[in-house]
Structures are given as C-alpha cells and as structure tokens.
mmCIF file of C-alpha atoms in Angstrom:
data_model
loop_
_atom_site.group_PDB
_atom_site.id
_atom_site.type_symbol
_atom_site.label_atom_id
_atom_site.label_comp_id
_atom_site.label_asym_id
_atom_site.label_seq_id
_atom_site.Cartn_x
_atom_site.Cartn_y
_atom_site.Cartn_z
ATOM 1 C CA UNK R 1 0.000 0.000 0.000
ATOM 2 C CA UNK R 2 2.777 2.238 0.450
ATOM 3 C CA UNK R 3 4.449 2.027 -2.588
ATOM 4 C CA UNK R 4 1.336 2.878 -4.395
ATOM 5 C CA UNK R 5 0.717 6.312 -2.275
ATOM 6 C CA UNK R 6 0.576 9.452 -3.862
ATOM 7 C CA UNK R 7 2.064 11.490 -1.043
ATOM 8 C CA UNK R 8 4.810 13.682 -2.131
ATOM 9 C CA UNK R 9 3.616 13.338 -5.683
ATOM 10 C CA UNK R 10 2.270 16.883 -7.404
ATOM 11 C CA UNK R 11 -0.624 16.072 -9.371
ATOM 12 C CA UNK R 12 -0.713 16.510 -12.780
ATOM 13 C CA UNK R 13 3.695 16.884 -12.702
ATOM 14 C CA UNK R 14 3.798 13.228 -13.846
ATOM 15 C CA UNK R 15 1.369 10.562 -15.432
ATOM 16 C CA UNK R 16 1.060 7.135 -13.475
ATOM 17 C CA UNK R 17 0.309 5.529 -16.532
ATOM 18 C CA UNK R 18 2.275 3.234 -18.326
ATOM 19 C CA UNK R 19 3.028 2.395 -21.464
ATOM 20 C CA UNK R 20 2.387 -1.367 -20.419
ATOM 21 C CA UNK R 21 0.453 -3.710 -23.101
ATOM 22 C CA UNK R 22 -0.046 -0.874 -25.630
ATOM 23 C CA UNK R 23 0.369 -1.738 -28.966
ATOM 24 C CA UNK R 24 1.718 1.140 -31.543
ATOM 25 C CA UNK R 25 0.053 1.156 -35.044
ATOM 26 C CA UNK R 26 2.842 0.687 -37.775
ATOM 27 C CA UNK R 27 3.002 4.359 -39.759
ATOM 28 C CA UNK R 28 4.231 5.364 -42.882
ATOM 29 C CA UNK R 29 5.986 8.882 -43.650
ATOM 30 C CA UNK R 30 4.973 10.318 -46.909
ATOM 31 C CA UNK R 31 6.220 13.738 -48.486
ATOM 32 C CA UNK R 32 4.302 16.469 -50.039
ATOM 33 C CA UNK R 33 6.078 19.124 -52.200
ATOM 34 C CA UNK R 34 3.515 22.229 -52.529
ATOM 35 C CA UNK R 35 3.102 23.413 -56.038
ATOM 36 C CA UNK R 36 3.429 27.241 -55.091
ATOM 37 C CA UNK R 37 6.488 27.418 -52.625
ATOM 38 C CA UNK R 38 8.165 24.573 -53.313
ATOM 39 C CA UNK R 39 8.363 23.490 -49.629
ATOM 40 C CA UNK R 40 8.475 19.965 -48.590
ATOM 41 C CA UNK R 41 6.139 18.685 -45.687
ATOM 42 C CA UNK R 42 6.236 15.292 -44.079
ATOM 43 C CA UNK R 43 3.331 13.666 -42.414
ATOM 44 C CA UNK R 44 2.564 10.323 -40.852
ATOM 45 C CA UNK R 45 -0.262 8.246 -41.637
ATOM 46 C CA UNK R 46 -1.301 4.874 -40.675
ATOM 47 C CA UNK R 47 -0.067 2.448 -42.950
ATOM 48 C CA UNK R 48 -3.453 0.849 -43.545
ATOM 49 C CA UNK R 49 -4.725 4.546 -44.170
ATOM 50 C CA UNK R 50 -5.561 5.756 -47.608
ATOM 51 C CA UNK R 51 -2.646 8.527 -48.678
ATOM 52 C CA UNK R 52 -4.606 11.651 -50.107
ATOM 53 C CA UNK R 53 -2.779 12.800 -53.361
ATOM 54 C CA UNK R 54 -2.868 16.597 -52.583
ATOM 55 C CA UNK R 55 -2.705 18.320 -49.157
ATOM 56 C CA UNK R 56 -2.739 22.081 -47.944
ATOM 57 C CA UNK R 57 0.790 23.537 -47.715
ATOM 58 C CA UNK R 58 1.488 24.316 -44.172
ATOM 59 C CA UNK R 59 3.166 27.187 -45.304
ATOM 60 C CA UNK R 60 1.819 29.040 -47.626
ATOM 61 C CA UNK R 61 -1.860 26.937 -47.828
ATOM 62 C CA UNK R 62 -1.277 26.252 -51.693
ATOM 63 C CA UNK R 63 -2.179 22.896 -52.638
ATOM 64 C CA UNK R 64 1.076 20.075 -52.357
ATOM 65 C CA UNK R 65 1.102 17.006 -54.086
ATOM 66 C CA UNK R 66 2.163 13.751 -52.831
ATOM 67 C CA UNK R 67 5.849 12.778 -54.312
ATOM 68 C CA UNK R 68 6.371 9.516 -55.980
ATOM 69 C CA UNK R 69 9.706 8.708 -56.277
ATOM 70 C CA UNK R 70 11.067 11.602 -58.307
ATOM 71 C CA UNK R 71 7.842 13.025 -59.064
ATOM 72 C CA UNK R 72 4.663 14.193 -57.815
ATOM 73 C CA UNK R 73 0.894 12.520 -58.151
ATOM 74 C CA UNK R 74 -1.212 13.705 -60.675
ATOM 75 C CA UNK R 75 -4.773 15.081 -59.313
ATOM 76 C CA UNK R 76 -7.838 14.973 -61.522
ATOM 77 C CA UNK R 77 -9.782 18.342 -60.654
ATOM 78 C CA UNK R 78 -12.304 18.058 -63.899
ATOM 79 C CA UNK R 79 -15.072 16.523 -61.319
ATOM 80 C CA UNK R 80 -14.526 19.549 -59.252
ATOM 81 C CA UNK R 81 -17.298 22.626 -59.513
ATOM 82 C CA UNK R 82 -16.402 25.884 -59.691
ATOM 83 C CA UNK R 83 -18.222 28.229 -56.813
ATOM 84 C CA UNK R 84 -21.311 30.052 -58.000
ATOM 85 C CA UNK R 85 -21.213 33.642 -58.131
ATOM 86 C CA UNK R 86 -23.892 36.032 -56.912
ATOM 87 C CA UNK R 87 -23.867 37.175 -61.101
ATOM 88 C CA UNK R 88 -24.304 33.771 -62.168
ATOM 89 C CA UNK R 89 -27.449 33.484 -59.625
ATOM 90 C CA UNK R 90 -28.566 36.415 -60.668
ATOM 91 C CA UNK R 91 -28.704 35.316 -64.050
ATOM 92 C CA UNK R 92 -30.267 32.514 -63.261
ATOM 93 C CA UNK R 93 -33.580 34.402 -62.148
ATOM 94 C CA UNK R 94 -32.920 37.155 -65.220
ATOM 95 C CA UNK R 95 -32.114 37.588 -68.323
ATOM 96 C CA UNK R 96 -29.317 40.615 -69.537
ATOM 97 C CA UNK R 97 -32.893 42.621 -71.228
ATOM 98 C CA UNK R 98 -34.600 42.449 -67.887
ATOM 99 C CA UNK R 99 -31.594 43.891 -65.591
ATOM 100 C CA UNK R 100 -30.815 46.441 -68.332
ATOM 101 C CA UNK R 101 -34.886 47.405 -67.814
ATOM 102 C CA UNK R 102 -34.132 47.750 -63.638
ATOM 103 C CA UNK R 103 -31.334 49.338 -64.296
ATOM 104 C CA UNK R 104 -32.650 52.177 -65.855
ATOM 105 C CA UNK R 105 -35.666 52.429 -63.580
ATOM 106 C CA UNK R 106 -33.523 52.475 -60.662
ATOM 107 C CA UNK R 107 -31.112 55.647 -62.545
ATOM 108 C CA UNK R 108 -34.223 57.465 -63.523
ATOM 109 C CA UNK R 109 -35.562 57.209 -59.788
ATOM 110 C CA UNK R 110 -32.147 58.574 -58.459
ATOM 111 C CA UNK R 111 -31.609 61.182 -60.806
ATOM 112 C CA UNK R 112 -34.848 62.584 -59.981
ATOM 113 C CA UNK R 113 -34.452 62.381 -56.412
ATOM 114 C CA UNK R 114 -31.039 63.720 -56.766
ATOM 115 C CA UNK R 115 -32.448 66.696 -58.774
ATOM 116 C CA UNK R 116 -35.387 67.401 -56.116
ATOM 117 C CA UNK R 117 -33.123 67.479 -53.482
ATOM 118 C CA UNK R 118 -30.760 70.051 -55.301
ATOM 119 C CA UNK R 119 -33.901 72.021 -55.764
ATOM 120 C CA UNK R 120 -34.592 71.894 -51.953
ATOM 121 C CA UNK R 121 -31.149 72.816 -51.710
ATOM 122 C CA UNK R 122 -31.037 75.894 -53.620
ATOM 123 C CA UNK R 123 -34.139 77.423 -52.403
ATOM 124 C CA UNK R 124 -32.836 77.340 -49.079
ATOM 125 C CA UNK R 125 -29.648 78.780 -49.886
ATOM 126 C CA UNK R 126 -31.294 81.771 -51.777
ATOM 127 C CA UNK R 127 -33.597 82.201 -48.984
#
C-alpha cells in the first residue's frame, strides 16, 4: 500500500500511466512538395490509411502534391465545380434585357431624387 501512495507526488507533474500492453500502429511517412512554394512537408499516416494525393501547404496553404519517387501525383480536378457567383445566380432568375430594364428604372428614380433634393437645396440657400 505504500508504494502505491501518492504522497509527495504533485498532481498533474507526472502521469502514473504506463506504457504497459499498448500496442503502436505501424506508420508510414509520406512527403508532399507544394506546387506554389516549393516546400516539402512530411506527415505520418497509418499504414493501412488511404494517402490523399494533394494536401494544404502548411506554409503558404497552396495545394502540395504527394511525391512519388522523383515526381509528384497527378490530381484529376475536372469533377470539381467551380463556386457560384452572386452574377451567375442572378442570371439565373434574369435575363441581360430584364436587368438592363431595372437598371434604368432604378437611374431614372435617383436622378430625380437627386435633382429634387438640389432644388430643396437651392431654395434654401437663396432664402
């Protein structure tokens, strides 16, 4: 019982755990070489994991391929969308006639509020 007290022992200062019965995974080390920078990164995977063939550069967060001997993997971005723009939407819900039409209702509305507040303007100035 005494060997197993924790007087004189600051808690949290040391871990009573062992590394008794554990069993490491196996890992592999695989290098990425970003496409930007040039940098190399190394990261460890499981060796029964599936190696991505692109990963974010830590350093500059350009995209790094995985290298292959002397070389780097190929990645196939063709399936990939590109990100909708709020144009595109708009076009979606209007054709280039239509916003032309709003367009010049919207100019006609402001010029004419522009032009009665310049005349609000001037009268009081020649007041």
């Amino acid at each position: 019982m005494a060997d197993r007290s924790l007087r004189g022992i600051r808690l949290g200062a040391q871990s009573l755990q062992s590394e008794e019965g554990v069993v490491f995974h196996e890992r592999v080390q695989h290098i990425y070489s970003c496409t930007s920078c040039g940098r190399d990164t190394t990261l460890t995977f499981a060796a029964d994991a599936e190696t991505p063939q692109a990963w974010e550069c830590r350093t500059c967060g350009a995209e790094a391929l995985l290298r292959i001997g002397e070389g780097t993997a190929t990645v196939d971005h063709s399936d990939e969308k590109a990100p909708r723009t709020h144009w595109d939407m708009l076009l979606e819900r209007r054709t280039i006639p239509e916003l032309e039409e709003l367009l010049e209702e919207r100019l006609a509305f402001v010029r004419a509020r522009r032009g009665a507040a310049e005349n609000t303007s001037k009268g009081k100035l020649s007041a």
